[in-house]
mmCIF file with all atom_site columns, C-alpha atoms in Angstrom:
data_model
loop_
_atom_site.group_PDB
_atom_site.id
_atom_site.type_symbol
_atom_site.label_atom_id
_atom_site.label_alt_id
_atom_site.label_comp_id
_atom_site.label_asym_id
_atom_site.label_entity_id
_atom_site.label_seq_id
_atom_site.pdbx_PDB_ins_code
_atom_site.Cartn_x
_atom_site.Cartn_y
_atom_site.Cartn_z
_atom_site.occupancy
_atom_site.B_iso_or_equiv
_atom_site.pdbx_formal_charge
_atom_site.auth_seq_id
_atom_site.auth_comp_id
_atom_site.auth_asym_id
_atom_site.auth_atom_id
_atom_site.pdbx_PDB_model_num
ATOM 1   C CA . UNK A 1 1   ? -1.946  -3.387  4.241   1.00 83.00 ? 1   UNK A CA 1
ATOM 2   C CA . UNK A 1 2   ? -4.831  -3.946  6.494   1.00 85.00 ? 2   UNK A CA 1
ATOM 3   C CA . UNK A 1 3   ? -2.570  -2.465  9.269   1.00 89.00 ? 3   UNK A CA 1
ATOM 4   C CA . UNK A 1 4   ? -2.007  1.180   7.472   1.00 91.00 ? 4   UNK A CA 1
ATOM 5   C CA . UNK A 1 5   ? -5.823  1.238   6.603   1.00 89.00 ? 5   UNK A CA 1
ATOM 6   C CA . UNK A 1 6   ? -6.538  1.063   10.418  1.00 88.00 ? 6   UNK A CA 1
ATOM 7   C CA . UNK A 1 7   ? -3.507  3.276   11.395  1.00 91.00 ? 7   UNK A CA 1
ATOM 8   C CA . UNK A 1 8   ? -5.434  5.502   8.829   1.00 90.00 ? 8   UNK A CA 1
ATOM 9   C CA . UNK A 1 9   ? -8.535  5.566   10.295  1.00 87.00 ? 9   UNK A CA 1
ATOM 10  C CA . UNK A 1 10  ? -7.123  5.476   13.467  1.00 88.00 ? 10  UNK A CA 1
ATOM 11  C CA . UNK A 1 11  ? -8.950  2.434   14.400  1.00 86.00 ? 11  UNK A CA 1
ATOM 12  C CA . UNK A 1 12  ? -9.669  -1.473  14.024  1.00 82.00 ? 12  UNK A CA 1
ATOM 13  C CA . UNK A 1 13  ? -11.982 -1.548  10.402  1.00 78.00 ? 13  UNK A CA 1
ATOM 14  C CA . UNK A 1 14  ? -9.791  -3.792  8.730   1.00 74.00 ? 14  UNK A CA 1
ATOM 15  C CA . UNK A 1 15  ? -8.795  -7.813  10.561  1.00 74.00 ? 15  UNK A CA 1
ATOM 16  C CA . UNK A 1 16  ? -5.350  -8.075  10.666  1.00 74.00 ? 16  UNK A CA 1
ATOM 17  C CA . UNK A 1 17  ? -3.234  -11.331 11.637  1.00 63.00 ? 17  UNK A CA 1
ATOM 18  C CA . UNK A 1 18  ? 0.618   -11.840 11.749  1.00 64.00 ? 18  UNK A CA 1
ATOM 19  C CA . UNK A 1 19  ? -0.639  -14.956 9.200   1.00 60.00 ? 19  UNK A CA 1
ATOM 20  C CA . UNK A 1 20  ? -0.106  -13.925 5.621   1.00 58.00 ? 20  UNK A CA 1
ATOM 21  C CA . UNK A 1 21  ? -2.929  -14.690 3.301   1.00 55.00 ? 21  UNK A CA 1
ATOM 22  C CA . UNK A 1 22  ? -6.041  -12.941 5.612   1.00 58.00 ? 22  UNK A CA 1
ATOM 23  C CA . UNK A 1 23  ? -7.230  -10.833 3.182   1.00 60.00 ? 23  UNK A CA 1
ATOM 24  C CA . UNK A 1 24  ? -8.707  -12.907 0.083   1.00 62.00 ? 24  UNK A CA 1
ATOM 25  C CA . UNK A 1 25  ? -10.791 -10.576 -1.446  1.00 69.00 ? 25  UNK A CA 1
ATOM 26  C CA . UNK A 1 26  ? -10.486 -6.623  -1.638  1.00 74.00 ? 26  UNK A CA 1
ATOM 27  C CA . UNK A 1 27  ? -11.932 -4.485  0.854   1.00 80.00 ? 27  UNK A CA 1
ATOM 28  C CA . UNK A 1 28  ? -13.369 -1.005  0.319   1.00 83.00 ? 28  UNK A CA 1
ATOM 29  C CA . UNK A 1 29  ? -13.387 1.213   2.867   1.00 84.00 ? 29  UNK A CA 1
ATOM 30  C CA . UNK A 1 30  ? -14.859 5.188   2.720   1.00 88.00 ? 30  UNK A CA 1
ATOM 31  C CA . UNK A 1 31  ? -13.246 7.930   4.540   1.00 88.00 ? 31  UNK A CA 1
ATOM 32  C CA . UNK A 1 32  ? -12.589 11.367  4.245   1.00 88.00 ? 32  UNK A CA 1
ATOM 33  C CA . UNK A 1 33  ? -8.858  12.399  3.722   1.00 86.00 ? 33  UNK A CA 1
ATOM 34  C CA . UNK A 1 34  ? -8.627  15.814  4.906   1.00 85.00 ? 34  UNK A CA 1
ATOM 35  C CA . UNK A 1 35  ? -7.830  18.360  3.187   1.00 85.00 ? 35  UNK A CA 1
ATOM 36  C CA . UNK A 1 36  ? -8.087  16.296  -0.202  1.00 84.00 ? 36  UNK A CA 1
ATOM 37  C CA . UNK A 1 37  ? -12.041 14.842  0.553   1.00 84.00 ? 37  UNK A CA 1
ATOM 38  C CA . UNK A 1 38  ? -13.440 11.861  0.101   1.00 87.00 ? 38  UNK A CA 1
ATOM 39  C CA . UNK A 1 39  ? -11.353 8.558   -0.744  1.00 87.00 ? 39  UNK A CA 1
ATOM 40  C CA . UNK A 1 40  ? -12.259 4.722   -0.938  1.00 85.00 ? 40  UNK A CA 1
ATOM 41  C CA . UNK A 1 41  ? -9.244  2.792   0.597   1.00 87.00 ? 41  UNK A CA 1
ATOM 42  C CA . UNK A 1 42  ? -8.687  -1.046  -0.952  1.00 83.00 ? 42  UNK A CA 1
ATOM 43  C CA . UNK A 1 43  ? -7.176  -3.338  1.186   1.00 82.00 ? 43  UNK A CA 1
ATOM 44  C CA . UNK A 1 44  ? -5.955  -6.098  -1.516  1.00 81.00 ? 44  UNK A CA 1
ATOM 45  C CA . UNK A 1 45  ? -4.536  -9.295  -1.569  1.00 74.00 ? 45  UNK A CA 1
ATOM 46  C CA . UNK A 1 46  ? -1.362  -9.738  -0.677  1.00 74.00 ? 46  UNK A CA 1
ATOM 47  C CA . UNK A 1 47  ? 0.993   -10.947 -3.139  1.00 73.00 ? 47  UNK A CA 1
ATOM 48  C CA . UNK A 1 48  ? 3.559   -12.940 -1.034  1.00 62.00 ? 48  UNK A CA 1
ATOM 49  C CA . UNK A 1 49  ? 0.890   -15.566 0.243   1.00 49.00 ? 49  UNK A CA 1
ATOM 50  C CA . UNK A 1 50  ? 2.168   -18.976 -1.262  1.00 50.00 ? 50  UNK A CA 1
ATOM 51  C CA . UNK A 1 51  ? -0.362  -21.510 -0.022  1.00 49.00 ? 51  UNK A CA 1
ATOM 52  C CA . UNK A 1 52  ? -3.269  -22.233 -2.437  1.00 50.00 ? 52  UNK A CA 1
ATOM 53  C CA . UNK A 1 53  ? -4.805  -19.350 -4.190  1.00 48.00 ? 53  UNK A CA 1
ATOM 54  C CA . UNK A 1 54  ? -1.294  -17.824 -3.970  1.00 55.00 ? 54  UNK A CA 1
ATOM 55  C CA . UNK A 1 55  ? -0.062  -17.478 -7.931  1.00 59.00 ? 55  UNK A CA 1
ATOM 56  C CA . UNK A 1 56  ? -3.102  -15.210 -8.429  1.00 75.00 ? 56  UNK A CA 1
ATOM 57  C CA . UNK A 1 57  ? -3.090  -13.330 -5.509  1.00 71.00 ? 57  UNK A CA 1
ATOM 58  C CA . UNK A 1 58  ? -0.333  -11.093 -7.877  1.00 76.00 ? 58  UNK A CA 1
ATOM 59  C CA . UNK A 1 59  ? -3.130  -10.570 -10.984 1.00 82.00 ? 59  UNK A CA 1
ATOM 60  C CA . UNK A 1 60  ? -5.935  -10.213 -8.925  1.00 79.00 ? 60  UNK A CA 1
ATOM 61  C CA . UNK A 1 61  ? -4.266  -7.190  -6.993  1.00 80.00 ? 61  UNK A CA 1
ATOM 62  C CA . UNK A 1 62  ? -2.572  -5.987  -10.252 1.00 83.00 ? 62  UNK A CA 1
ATOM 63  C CA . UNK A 1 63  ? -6.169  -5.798  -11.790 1.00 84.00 ? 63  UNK A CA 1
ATOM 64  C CA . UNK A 1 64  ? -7.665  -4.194  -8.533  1.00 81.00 ? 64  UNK A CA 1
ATOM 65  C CA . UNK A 1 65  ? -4.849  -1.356  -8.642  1.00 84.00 ? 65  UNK A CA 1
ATOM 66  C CA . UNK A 1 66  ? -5.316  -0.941  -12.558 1.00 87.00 ? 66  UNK A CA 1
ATOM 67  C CA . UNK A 1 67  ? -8.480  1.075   -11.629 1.00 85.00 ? 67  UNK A CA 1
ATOM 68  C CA . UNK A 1 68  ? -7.355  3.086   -8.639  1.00 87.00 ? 68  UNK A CA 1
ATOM 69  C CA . UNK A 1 69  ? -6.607  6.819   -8.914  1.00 88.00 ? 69  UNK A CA 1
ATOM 70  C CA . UNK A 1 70  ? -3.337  6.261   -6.394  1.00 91.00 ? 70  UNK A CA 1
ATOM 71  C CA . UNK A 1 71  ? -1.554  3.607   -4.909  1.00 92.00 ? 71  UNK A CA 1
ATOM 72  C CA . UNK A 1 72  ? 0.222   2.299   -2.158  1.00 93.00 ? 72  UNK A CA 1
ATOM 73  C CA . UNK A 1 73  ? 2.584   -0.628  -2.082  1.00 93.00 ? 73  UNK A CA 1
ATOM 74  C CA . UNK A 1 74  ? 2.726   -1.724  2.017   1.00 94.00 ? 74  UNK A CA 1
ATOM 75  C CA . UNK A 1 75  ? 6.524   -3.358  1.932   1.00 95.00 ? 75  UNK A CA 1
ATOM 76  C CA . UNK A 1 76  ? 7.645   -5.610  5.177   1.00 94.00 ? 76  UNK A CA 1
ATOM 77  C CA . UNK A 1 77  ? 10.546  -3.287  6.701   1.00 96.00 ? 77  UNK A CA 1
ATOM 78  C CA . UNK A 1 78  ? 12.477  -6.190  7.144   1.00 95.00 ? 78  UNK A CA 1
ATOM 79  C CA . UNK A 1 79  ? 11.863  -7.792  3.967   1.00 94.00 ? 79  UNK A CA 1
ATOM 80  C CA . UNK A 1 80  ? 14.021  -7.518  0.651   1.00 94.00 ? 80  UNK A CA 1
ATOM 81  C CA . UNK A 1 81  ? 11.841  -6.172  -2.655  1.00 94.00 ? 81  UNK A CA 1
ATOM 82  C CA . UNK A 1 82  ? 10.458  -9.015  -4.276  1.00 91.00 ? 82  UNK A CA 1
ATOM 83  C CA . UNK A 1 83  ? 9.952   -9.917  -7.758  1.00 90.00 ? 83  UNK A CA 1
ATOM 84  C CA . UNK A 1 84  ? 6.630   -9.362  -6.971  1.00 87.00 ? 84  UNK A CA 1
ATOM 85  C CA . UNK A 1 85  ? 6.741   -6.363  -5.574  1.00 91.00 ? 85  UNK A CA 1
ATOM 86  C CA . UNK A 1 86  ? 9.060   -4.823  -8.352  1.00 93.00 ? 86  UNK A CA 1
ATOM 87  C CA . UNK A 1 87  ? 6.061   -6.117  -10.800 1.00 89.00 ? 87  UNK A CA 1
ATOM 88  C CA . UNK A 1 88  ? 3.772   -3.662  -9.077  1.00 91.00 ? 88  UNK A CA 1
ATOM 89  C CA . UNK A 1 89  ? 5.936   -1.059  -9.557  1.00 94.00 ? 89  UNK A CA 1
ATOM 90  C CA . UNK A 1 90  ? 6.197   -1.103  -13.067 1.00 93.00 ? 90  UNK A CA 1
ATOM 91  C CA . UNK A 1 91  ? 2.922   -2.168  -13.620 1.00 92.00 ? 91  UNK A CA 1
ATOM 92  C CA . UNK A 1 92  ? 1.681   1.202   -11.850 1.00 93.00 ? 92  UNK A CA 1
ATOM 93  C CA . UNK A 1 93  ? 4.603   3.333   -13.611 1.00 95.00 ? 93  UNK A CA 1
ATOM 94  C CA . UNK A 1 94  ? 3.610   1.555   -17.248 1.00 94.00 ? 94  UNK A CA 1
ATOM 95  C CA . UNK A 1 95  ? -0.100  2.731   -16.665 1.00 92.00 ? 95  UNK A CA 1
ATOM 96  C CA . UNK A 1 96  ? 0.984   6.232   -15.320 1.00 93.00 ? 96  UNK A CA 1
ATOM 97  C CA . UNK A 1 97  ? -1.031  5.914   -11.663 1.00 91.00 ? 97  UNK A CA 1
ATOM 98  C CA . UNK A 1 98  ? 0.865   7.685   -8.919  1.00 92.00 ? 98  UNK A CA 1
ATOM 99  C CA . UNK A 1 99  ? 2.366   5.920   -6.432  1.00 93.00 ? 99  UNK A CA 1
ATOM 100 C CA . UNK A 1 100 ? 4.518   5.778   -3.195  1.00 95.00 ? 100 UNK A CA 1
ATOM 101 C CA . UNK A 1 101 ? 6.121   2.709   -0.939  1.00 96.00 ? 101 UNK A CA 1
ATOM 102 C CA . UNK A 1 102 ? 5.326   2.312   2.812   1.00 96.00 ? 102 UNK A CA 1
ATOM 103 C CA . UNK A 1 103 ? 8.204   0.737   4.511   1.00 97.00 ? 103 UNK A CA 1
ATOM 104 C CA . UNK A 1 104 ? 5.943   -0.665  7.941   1.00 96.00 ? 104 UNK A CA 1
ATOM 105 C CA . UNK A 1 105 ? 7.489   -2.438  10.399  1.00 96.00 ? 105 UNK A CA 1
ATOM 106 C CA . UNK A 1 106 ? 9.959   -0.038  11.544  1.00 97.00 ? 106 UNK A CA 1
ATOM 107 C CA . UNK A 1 107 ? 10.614  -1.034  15.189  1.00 96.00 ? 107 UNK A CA 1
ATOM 108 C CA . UNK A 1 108 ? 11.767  -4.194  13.932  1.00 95.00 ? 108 UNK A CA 1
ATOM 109 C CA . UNK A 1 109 ? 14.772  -2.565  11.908  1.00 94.00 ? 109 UNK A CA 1
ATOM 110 C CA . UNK A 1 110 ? 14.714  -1.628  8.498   1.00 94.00 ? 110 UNK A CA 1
ATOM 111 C CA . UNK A 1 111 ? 16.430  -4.186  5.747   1.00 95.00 ? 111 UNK A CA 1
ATOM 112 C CA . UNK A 1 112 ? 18.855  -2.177  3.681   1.00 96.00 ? 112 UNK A CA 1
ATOM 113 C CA . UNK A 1 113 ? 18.736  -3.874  0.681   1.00 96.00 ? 113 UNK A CA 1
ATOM 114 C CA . UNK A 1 114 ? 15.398  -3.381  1.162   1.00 97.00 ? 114 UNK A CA 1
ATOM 115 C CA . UNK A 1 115 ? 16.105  0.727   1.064   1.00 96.00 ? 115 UNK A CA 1
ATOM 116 C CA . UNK A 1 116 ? 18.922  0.217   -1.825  1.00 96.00 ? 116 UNK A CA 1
ATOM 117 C CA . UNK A 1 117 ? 16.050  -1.432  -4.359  1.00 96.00 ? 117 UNK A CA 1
ATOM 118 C CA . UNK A 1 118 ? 13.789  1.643   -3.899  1.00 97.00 ? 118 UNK A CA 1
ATOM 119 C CA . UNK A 1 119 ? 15.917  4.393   -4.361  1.00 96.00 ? 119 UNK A CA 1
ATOM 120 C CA . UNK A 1 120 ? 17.592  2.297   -7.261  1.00 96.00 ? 120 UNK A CA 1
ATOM 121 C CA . UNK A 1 121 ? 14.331  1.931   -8.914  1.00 96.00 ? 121 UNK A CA 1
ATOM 122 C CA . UNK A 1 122 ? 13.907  5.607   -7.783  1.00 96.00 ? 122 UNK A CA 1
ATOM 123 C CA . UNK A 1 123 ? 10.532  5.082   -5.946  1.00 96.00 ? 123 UNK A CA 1
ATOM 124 C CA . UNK A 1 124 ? 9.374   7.187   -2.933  1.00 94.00 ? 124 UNK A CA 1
ATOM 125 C CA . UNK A 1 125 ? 8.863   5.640   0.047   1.00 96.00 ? 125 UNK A CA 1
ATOM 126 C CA . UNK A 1 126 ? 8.013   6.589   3.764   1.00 95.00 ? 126 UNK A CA 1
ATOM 127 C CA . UNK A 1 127 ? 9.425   4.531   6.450   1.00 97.00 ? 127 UNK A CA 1
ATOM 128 C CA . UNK A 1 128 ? 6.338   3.893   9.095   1.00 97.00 ? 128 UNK A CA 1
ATOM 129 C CA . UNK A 1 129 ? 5.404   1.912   11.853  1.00 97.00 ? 129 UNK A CA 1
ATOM 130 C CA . UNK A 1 130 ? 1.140   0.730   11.705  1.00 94.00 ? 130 UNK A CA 1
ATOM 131 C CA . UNK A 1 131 ? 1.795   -0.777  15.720  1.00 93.00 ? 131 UNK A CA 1
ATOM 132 C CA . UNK A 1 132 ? 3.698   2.467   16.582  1.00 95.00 ? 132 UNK A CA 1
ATOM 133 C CA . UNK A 1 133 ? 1.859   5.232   14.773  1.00 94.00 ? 133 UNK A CA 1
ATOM 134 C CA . UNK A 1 134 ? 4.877   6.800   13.461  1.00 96.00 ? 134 UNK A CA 1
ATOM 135 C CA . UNK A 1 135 ? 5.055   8.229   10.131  1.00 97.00 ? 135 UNK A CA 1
ATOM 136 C CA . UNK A 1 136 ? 1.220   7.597   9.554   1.00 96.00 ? 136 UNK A CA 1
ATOM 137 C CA . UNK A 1 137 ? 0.788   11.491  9.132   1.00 94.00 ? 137 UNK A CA 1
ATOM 138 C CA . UNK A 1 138 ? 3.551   12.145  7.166   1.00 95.00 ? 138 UNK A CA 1
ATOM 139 C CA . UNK A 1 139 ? 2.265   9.506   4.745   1.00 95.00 ? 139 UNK A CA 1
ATOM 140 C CA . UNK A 1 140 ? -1.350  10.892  4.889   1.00 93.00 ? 140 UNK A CA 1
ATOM 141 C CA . UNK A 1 141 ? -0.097  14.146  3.744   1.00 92.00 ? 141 UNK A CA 1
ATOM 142 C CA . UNK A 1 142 ? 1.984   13.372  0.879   1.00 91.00 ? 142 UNK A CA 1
ATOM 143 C CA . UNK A 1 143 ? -1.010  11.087  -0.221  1.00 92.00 ? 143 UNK A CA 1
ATOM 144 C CA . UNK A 1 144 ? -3.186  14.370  -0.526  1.00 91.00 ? 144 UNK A CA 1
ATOM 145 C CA . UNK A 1 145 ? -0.533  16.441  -2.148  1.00 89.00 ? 145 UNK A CA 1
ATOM 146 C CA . UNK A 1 146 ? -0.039  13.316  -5.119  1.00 87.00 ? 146 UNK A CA 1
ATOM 147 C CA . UNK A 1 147 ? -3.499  12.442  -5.411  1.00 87.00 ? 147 UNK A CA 1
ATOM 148 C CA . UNK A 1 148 ? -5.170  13.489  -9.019  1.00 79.00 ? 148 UNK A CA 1
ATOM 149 C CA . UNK A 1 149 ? -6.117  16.668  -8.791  1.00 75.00 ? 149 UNK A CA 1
ATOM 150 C CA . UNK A 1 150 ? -8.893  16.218  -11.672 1.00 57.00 ? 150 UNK A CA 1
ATOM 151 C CA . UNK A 1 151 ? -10.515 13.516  -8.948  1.00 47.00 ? 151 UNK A CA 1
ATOM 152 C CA . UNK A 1 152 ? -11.534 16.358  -6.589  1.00 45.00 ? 152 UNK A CA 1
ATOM 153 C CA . UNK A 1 153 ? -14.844 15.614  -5.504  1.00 46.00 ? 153 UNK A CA 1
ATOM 154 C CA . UNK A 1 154 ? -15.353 12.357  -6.935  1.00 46.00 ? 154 UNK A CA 1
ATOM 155 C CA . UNK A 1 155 ? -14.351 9.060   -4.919  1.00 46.00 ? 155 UNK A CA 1
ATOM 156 C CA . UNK A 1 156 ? -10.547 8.264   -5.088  1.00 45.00 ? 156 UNK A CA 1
ATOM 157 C CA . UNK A 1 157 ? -9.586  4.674   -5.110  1.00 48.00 ? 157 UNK A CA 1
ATOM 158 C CA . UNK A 1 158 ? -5.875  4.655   -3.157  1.00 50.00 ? 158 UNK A CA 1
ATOM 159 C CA . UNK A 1 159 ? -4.786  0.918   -2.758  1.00 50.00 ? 159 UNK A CA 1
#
């Protein structure tokens, strides 16, 4: 997560360690998502940190997502979908906030079962690589084009 906020900017504002469990509070972040305008970015918990904190790393990001305008769900290319994970999902579909899946980690292959869940669960998703910048644009600009369109002007909350 902290990865795609950086690839966003385009720089280093978020840490970022191979270590799961470095982000343990949320992070806002302003910058201006052209041509939509001005968004806040939330780098969350993640929710596949097991050590201690780890059962609610999952609520704490759930209730820092139930407020965003948009959403979305960093998945480890080489990863299966989680329980977890599929939790977010319909969490975000239940409360109606759009949403889309970032497959990152591309140069290290992409799991297919990984692939399989999301289109089974029908869920957009854009296969990118944060160390490689590829995709990053592609992903910026179907952001803009699902954002709210009634949050024009006010500050956006993607997660």
């Amino acid at each position: 997560k902290s990865s795609l906020i950086n690839a966003f900017f385009g720089y280093d504002v978020c840490s970022v360690n191979e270590e799961a469990g470095t982000t343990t509070a949320p992070i806002e972040k302003e910058m201006d998502l052209p041509p939509y305008g001005h968004v806040i970015l939330v780098d969350t918990l993640g929710i596949d940190f097991t050590r201690e904190l780890g059962p609610n790393r999952l609520e704490k990001t759930i209730e820092a997502i139930s407020s965003a305008d948009f959403v979305v769900v960093v998945l480890d290319a080489r990863e299966k979908l989680s329980a977890d994970e599929k939790n977010i999902f319909h969490h975000v579909k239940k409360i109606s906030i759009p949403f889309v899946a970032a497959v990152n980690g591309i140069e290290y292959g992409i799991n297919s079962e990984l692939i399989n869940g999301l289109r089974a669960l029908n869920i957009i998703h854009f296969e990118i690589s944060c160390k490689e910048n590829v995709g990053i644009d592609a992903l910026k600009s179907r952001i803009t084009r699902l954002l709210p369109k009634e949050t024009v002007g006010s500050s956006s909350r993607p997660v």
